[in-house]
Coordinates of C-alpha atoms in Angstrom, one line a residue:
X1 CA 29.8 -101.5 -134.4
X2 CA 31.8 -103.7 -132.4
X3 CA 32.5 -101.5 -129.8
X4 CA 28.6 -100.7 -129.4
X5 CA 27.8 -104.5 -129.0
X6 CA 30.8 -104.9 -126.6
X7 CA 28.6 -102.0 -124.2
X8 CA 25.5 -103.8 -124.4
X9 CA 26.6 -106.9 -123.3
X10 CA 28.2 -105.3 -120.4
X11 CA 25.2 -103.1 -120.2
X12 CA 23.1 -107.0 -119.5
X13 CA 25.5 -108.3 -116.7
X14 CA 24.4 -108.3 -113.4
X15 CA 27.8 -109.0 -112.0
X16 CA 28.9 -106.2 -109.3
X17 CA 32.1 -104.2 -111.2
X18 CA 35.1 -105.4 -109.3
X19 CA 38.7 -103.8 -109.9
X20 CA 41.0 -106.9 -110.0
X21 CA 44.1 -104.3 -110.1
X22 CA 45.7 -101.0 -111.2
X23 CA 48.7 -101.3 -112.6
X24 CA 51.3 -97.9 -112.3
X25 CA 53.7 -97.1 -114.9
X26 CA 56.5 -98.3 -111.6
X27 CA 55.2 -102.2 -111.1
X28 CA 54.3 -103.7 -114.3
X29 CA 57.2 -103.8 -117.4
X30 CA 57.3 -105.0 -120.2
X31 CA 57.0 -108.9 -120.3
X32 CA 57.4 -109.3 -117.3
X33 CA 55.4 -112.4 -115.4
X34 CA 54.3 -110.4 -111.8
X35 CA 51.1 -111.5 -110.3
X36 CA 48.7 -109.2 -108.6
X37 CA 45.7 -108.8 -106.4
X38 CA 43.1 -111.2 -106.8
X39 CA 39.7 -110.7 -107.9
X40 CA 37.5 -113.1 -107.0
X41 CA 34.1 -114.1 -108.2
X42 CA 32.9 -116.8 -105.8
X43 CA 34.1 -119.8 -105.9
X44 CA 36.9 -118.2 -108.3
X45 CA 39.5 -116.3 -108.1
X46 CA 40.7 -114.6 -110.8
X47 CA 44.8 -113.3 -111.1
X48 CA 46.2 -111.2 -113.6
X49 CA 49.9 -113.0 -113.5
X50 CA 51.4 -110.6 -117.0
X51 CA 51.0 -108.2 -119.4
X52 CA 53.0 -108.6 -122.7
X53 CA 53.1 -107.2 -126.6
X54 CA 55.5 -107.7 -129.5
X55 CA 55.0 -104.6 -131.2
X56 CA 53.8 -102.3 -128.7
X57 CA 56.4 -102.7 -126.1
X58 CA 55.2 -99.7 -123.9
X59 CA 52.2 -101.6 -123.2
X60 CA 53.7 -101.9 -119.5
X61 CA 54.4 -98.2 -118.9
X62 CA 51.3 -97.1 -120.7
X63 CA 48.6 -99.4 -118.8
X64 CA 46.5 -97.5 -116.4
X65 CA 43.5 -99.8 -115.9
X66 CA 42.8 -103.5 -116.1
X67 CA 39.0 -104.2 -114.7
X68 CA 37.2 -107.6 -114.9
X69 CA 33.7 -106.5 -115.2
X70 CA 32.2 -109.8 -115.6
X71 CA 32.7 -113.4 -114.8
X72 CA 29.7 -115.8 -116.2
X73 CA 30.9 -119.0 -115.1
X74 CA 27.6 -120.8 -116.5
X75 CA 29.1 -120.4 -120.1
X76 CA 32.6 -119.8 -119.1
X77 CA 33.3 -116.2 -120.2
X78 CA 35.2 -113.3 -118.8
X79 CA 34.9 -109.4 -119.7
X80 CA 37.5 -107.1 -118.7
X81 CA 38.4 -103.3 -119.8
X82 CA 41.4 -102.4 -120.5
X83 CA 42.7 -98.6 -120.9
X84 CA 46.2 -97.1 -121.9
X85 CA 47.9 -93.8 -121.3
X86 CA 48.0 -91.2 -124.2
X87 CA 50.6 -88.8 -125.7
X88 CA 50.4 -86.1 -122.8
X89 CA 48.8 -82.6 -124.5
X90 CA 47.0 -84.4 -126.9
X91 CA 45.0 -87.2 -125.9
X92 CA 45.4 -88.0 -121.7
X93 CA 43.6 -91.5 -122.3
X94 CA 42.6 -94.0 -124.8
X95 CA 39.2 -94.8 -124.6
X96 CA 39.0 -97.4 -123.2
X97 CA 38.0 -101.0 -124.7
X98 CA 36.4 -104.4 -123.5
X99 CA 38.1 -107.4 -124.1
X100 CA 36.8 -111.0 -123.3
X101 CA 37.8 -114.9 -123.2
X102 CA 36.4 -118.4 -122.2
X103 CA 37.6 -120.7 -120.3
X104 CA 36.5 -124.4 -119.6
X105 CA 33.7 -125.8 -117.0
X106 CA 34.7 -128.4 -114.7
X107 CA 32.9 -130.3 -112.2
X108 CA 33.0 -128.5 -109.0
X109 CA 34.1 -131.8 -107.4
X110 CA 37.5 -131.0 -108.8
X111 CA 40.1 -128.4 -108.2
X112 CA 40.1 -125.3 -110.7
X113 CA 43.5 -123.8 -112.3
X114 CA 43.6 -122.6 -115.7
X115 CA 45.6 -119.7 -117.2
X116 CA 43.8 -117.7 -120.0
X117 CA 45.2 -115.3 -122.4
X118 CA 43.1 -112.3 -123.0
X119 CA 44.0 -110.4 -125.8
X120 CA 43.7 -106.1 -126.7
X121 CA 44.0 -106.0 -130.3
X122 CA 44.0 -101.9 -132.0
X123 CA 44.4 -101.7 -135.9
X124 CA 43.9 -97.4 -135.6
X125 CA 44.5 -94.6 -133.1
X126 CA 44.0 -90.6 -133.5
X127 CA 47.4 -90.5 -131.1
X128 CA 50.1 -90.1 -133.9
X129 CA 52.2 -91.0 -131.2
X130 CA 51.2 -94.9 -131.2
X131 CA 50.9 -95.0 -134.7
X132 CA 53.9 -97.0 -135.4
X133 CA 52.8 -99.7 -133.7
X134 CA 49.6 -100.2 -135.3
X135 CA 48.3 -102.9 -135.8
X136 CA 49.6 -104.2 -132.2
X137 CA 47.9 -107.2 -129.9
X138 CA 48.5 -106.8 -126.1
X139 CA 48.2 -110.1 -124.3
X140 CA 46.9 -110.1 -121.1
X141 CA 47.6 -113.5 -119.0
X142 CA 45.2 -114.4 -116.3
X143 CA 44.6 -117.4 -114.2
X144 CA 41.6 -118.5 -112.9
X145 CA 41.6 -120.7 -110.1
X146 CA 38.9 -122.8 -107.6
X147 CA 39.1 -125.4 -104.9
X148 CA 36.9 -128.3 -105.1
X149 CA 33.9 -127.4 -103.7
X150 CA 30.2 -128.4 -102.9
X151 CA 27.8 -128.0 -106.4
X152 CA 25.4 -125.1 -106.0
X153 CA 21.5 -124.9 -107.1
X154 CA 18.8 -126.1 -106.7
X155 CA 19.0 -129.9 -105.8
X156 CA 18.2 -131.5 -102.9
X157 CA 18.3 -134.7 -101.4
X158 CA 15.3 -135.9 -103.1
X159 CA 15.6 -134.1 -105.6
X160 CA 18.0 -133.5 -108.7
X161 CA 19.3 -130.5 -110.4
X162 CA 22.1 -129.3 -112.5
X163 CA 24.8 -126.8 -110.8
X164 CA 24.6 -123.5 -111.1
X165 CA 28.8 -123.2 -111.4
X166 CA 29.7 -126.1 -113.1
X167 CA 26.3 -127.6 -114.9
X168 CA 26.2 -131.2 -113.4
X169 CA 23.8 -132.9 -112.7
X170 CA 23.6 -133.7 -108.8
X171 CA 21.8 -134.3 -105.9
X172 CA 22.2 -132.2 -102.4
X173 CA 23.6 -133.7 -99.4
X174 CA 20.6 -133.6 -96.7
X175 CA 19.9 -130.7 -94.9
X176 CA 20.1 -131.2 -91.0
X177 CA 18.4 -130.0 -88.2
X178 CA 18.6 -130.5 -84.7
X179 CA 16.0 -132.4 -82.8
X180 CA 16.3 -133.1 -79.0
X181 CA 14.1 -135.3 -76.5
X182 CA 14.7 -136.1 -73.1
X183 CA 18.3 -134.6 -73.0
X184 CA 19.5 -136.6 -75.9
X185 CA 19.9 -134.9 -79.6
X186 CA 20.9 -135.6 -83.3
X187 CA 20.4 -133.8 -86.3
X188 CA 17.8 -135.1 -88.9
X189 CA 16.6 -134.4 -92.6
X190 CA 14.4 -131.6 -93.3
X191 CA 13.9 -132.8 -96.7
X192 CA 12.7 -136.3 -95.8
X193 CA 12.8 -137.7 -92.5
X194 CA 13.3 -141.7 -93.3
X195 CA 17.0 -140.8 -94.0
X196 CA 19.8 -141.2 -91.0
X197 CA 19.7 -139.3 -88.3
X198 CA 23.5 -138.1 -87.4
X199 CA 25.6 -136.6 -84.5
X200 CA 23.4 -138.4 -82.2
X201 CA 24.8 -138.0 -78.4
X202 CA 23.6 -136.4 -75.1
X203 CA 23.0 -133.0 -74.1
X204 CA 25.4 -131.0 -72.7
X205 CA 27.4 -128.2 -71.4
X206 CA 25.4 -124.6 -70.6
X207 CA 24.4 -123.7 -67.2
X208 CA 21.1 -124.0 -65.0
X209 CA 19.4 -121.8 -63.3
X210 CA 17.4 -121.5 -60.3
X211 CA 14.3 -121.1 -62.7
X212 CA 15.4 -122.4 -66.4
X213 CA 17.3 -125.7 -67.6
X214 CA 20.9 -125.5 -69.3
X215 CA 21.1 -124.7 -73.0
X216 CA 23.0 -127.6 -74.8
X217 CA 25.9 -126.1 -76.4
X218 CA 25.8 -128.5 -79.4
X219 CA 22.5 -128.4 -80.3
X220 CA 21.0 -125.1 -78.6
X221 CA 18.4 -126.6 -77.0
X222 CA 17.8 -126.9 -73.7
X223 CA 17.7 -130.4 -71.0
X224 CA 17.9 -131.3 -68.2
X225 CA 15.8 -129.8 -64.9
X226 CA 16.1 -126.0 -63.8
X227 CA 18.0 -126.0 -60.1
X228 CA 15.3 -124.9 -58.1
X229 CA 15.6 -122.5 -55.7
X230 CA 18.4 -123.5 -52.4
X231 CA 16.6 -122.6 -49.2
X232 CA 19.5 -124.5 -46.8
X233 CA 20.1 -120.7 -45.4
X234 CA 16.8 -121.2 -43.6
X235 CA 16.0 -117.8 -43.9
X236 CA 13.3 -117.6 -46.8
X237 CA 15.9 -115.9 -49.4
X238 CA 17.0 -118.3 -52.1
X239 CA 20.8 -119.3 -51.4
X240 CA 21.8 -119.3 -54.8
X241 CA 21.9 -115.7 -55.3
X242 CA 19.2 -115.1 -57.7
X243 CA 17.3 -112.4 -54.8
X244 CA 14.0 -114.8 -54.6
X245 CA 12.3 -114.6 -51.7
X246 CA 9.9 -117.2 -50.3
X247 CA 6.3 -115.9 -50.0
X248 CA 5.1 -119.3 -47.4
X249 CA 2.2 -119.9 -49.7
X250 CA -0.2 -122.0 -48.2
X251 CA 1.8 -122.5 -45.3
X252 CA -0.3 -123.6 -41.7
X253 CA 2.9 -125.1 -39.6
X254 CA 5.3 -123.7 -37.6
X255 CA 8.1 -124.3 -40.6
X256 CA 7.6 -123.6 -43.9
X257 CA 7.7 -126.4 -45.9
X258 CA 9.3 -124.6 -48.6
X259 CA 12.2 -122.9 -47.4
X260 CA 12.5 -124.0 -43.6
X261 CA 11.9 -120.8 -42.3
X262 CA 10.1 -120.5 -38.7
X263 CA 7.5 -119.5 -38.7
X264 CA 6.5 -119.7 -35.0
X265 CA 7.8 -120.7 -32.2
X266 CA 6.0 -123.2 -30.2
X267 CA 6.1 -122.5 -26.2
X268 CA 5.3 -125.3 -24.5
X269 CA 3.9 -126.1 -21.0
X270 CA 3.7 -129.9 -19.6
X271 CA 0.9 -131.6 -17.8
X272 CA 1.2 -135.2 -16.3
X273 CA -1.8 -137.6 -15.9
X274 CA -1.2 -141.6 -14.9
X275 CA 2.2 -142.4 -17.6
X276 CA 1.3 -139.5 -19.7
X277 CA 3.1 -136.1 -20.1
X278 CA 1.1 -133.8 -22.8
X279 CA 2.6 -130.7 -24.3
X280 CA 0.7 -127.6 -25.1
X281 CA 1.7 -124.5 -26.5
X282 CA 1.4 -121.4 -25.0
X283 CA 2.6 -118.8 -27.2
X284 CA -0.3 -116.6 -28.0
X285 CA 1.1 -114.7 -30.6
X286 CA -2.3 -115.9 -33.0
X287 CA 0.4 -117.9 -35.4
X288 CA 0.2 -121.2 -33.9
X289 CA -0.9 -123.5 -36.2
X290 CA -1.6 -126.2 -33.5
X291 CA -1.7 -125.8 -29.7
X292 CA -1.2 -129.9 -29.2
X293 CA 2.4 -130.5 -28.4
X294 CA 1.9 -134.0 -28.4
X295 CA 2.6 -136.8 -25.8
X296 CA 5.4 -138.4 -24.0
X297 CA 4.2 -142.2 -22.5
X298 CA 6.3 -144.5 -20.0
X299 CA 5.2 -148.7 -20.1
X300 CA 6.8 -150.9 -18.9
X301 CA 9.2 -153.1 -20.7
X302 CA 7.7 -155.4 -23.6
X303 CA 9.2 -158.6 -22.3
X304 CA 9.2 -158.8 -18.6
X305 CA 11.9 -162.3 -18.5
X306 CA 14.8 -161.7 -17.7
X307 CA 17.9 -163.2 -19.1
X308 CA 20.6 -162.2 -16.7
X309 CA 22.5 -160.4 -18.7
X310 CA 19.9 -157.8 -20.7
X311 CA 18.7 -155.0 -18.6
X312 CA 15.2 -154.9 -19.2
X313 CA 14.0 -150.9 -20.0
X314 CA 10.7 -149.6 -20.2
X315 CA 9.0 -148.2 -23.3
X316 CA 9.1 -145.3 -24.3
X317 CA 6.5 -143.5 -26.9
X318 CA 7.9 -140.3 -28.1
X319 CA 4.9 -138.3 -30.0
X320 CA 5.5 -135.0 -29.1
X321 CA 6.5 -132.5 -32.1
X322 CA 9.4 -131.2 -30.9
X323 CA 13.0 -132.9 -29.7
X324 CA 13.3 -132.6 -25.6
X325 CA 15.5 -134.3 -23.3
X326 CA 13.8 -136.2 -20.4
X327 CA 15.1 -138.7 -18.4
X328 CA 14.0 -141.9 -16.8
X329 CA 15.4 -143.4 -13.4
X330 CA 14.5 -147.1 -12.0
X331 CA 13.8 -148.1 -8.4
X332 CA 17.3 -150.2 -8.4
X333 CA 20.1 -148.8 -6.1
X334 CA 22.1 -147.0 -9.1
X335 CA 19.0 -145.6 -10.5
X336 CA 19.8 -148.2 -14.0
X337 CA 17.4 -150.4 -15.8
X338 CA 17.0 -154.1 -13.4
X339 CA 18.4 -157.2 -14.5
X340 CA 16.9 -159.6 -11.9
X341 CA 13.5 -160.7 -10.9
X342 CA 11.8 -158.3 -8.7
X343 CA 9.2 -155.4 -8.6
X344 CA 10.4 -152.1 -9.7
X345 CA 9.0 -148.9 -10.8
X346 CA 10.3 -146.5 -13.4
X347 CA 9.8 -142.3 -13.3
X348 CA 10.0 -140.5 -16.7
X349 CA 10.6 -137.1 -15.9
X350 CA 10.5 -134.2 -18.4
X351 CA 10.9 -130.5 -17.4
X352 CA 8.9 -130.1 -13.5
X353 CA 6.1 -133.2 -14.8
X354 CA 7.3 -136.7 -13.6
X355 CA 4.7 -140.0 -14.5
X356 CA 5.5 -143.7 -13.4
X357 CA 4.9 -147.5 -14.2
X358 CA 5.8 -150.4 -12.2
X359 CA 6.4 -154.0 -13.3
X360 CA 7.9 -157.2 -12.3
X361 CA 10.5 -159.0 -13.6
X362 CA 10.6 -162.7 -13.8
X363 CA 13.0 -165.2 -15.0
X364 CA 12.6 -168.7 -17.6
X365 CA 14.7 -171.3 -16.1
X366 CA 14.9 -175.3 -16.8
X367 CA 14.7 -177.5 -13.8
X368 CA 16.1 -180.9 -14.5
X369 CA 18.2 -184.0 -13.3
X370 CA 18.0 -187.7 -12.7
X371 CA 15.3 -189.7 -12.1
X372 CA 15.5 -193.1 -10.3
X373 CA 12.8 -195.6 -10.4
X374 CA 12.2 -199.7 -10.2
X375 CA 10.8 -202.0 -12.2
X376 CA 9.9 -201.9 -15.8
X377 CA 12.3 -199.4 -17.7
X378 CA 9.4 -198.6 -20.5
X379 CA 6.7 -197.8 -18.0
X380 CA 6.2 -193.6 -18.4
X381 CA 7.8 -191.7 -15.5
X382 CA 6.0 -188.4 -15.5
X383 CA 7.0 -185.1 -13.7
X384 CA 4.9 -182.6 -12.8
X385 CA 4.7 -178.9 -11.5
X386 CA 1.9 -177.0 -9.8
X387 CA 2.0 -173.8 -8.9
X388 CA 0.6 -173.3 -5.2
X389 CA -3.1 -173.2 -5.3
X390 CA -3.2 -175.0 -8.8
X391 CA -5.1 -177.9 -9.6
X392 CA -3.4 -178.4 -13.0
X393 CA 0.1 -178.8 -13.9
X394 CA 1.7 -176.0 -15.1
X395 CA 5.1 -177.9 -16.1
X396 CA 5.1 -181.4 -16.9
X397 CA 7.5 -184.3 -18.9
X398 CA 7.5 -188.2 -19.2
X399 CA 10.6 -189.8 -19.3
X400 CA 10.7 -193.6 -19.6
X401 CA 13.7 -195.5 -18.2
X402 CA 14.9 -196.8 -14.1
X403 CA 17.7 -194.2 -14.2
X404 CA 17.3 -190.8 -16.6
X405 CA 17.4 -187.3 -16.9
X406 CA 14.7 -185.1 -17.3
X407 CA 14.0 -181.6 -18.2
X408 CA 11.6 -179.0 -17.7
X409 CA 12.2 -175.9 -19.9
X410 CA 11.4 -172.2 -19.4
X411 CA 9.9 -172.2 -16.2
X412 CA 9.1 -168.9 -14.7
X413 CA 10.5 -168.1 -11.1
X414 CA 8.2 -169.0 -8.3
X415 CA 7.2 -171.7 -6.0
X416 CA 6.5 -175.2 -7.1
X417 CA 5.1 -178.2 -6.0
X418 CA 6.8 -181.1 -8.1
X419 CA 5.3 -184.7 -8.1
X420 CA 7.0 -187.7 -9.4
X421 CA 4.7 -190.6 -10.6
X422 CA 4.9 -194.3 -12.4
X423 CA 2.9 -197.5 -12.6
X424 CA 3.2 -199.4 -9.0
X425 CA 5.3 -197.0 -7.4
X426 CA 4.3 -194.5 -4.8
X427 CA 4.1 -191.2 -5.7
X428 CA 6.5 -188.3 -4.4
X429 CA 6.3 -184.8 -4.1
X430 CA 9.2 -182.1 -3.8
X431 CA 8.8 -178.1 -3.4
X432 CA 10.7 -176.4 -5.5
X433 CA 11.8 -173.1 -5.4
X434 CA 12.6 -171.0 -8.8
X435 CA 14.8 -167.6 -8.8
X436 CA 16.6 -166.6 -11.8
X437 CA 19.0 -169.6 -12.1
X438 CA 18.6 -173.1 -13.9
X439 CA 17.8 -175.5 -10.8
X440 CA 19.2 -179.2 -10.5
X441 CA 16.4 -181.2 -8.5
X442 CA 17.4 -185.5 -8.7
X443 CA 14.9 -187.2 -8.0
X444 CA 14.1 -190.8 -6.8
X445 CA 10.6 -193.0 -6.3
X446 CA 9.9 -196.4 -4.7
X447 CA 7.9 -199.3 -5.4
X448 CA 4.6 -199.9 -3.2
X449 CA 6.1 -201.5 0.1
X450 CA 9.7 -200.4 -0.3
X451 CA 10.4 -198.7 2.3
X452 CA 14.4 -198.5 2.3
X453 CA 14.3 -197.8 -1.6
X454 CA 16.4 -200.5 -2.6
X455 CA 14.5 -201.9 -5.7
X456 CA 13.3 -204.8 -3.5
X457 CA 10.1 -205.8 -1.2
X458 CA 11.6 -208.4 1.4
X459 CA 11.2 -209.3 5.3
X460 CA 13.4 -205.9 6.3
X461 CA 10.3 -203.7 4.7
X462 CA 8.0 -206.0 6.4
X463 CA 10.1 -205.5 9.8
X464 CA 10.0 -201.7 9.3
X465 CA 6.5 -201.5 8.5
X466 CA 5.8 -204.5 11.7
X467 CA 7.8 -202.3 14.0
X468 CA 5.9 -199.0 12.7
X469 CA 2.7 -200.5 13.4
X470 CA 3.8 -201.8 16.7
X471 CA 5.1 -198.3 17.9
X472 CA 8.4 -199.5 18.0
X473 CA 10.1 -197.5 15.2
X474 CA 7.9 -194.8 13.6
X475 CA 8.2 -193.9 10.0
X476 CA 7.7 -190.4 8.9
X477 CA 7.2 -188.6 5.2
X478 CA 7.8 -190.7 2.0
X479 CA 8.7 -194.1 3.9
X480 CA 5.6 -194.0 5.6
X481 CA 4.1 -193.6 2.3
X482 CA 5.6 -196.5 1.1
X483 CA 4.8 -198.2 4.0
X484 CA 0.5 -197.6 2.8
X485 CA 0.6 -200.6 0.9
X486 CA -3.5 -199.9 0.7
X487 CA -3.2 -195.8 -0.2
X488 CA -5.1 -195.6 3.2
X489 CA -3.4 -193.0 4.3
X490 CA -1.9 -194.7 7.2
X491 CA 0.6 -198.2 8.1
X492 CA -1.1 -200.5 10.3
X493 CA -1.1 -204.3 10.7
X494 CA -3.1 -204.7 7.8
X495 CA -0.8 -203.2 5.8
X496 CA 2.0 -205.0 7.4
X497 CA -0.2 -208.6 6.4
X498 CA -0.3 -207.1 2.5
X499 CA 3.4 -206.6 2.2
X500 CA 3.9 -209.9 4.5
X501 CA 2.1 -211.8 1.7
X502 CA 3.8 -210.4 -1.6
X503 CA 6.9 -211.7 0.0
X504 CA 5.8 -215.0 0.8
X505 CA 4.7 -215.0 -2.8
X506 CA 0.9 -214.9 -2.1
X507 CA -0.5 -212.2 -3.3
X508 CA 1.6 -209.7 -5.4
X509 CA 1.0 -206.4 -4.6
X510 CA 2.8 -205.5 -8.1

């Protein structure tokens, strides 16, 4: 009866038969502690470490199988068969026999190690060898170890559950998957997603292609931009290797704007009309995507005043669609840019086509020096320039004071007509010619009637101006012009009688 309940409970397991160990008559004796191959039942591993019996002390030499059928480590039980060697010629075998043994639960957060004692017991035996060591027990010493280790089941991390090894009650660390945006990843819960994202960090590692992005070798996804295809060969065949060839889509020019390739080569031919060289192609092969080669344009220089020291270079406007060299030469002796005042003309010359422009320099100067006058010192002294044939100054100043300097800035090379003016004094002109240098011009103007300039109307103007009158002594230029004591135009008696009388005091002519 026993032995028929022992098969049916084996006959229920669904445990895979393991042999833990076969022991030969050679290795095991008789209480002797030798441990053997392990059997293990995940997480345990189960050791047979001896094999030992008081009465039946050929229990080593007889064993021929120890097999742990069954390990149920939800109720903590172990099966195993044992079978011994018979009395040769009359029974080869014992039948063999199941024996069994518990063995405590732990958590699974703990280490495992426990030795258990599994005991054969046999009260009868139809081998009349054996029978004087009936009844005998066989003891059969096994440990049973496992490392701490994660609980197994069904719990999550939202959810409890009791574990399937040791019956605890637990919840399930989270279970992470990778997520990845924008080359950064982490790994998040798959079970709820409010909980902490982990192992957060940036992409990396794996290799780009021409046509696909690098595969991050933490997270397996892939970042980052594919390479593109390299087309610095200039020949329409990717550089890189991967065999693509460019197909010039779309392409109208004489490059392709993908991979650099020419497409066609311009030929041009130059016309030349007033300061304007024009390209046009004449390659005829029907690829030409445009005929105009564009323009080349001479003008002269933007600012046309020199500063003696600049050369001054005329403009060029460079819209033609492919680099040439051209040259330009300028009327000077050497062929260079100018850098005085003067009329020159400039040749831009490219291929067998020459155009020209000619322009004149001119220089900014600043006339200046002293002034002299007489009489009040806060009267305005003004100078004045007129250009010839000008009405209107074109350069003018005021000054006040008997003796100071003046200045007239930026004055553009020419010829001048300067005039000198203030209240009762007679006015004086001075031509003044401008080249490309500052000018010094002091200047000095007389009262009305002083005709030797000395601040003063006395008896020696009125003798100079008598004697003028009389023929005796002409004056000429700006002493007879002082002499005018009317602004007539002329020195005569009367005008001799006018200074006569400011200098006896009876009629002030200032």
């Amino acid at each position: 009866m026993k032995n028929n309940v022992i098969k049916r409970i084996l006959s229920i397991l669904t445990v895979v038969l393991m042999t833990v160990s076969i022991f030969p008559v050679s290795v095991l004796k008789a209480e002797a502690t030798v441990q053997t191959e392990s059997t293990r039942f995940p997480p345990y591993t189960v050791t047979l470490l001896k094999v030992s019996s008081e009465k039946f002390t050929q229990a080593n030499e007889r064993l021929e199988m120890f097999q742990v059928r069954a390990f149920d480590t939800e109720k903590g039980e172990i099966y195993a068969v044992v079978k011994f060697r018979g009395t040769s010629g009359f029974q080869n075998y014992w039948p063999s026999d199941v024996i069994s043994g518990t063995f405590p639960i732990r958590n699974c957060a703990q280490p495992y190690e426990e030795e258990i004692v599994l005991t054969y017991t046999q009260t009868n035996t139809s081998d009349p060898y054996f029978t004087s060591f009936l009844p005998f027990d066989v003891d059969f010493t096994i440990k049973v170890t496992r490392p701490a280790t994660e609980h197994t089941g069904n719990a999550t991390c939202t959810k409890e559950n009791a574990c399937t090894v040791c019956s605890e009650i637990y919840k399930a660390p989270c279970n992470y998957q990778w997520k990845q945006e924008n080359g950064q990843h982490w790994q998040e819960c798959t079970a709820d997603s409010t909980h902490a994202k982990v192992n957060a960090g940036s992409c990396s590692g794996g290799r780009a292609t021409c046509t696909d992005q690098a595969t991050c070798e933490t997270c397996n996804f892939k970042y980052g931009k594919a390479l593109g295809h390299d087309w610095s060969n200039l020949d329409g065949i990717c550089a890189n290797g991967c065999g693509t060839e460019c197909f010039h889509d779309g392409q109208t020019g004489a490059t392709c704007t993908i991979c650099g390739k020419t497409l066609h080569t311009h030929d041009y031919v130059y016309t030349a009309s007033g300061n304007v060289i024009t390209a046009i192609c004449s390659n005829t092969d029907g690829n030409c995507p445009d005929t105009n080669g564009g323009t080349l344009t001479i003008s002269a220089p933007a600012d046309l005043y020199i500063d003696g020291e600049t050369a001054k270079e005329v403009v060029i406007d460079n819209q033609l669609v492919e680099t040439v060299d051209y040259t330009v030469t300028y009327s000077t002796a050497d062929g260079s840019a100018p850098e005085k005042i003067g009329t020159y003309t400039a040749m831009l010359t490219l291929g067998n086509k020459s155009v020209t422009v000619s322009f004149t320099l001119k220089a900014k100067v600043s006339v200046g020096g002293t002034v002299t006058s007489f009489g009040s010192d806060t009267d305005d002294i003004t100078i004045e320039l007129f250009a010839d044939g000008t009405e209107d100054a074109v350069y003018s100043v005021t000054e006040k004071g008997n003796s100071t300097e003046y200045s007239l800035d930026n004055v553009e090379n020419g010829t001048y007509r300067m005039v000198v003016s203030k209240n009762n004094h007679v006015t004086r002109e001075y031509e003044i010619v401008i080249g490309q240098e500052d000018i010094t011009q002091n200047v000095k103007i007389h009262l009305k009637g002083d005709i030797n300039g000395d601040g003063k109307l006395n008896s020696i103007d009125v003798a100079r101006a008598n004697s003028h009158a009389r023929g005796v002594a002409v004056l000429t230029g700006y002493e007879l012009m002082c002499a005018d004591a009317n602004g007539n135009g002329s020195a005569n008696s009367i005008d001799v009688a006018r200074m006569n009388a400011h200098v006896r005091s009876i009629a002030a002519l200032w």
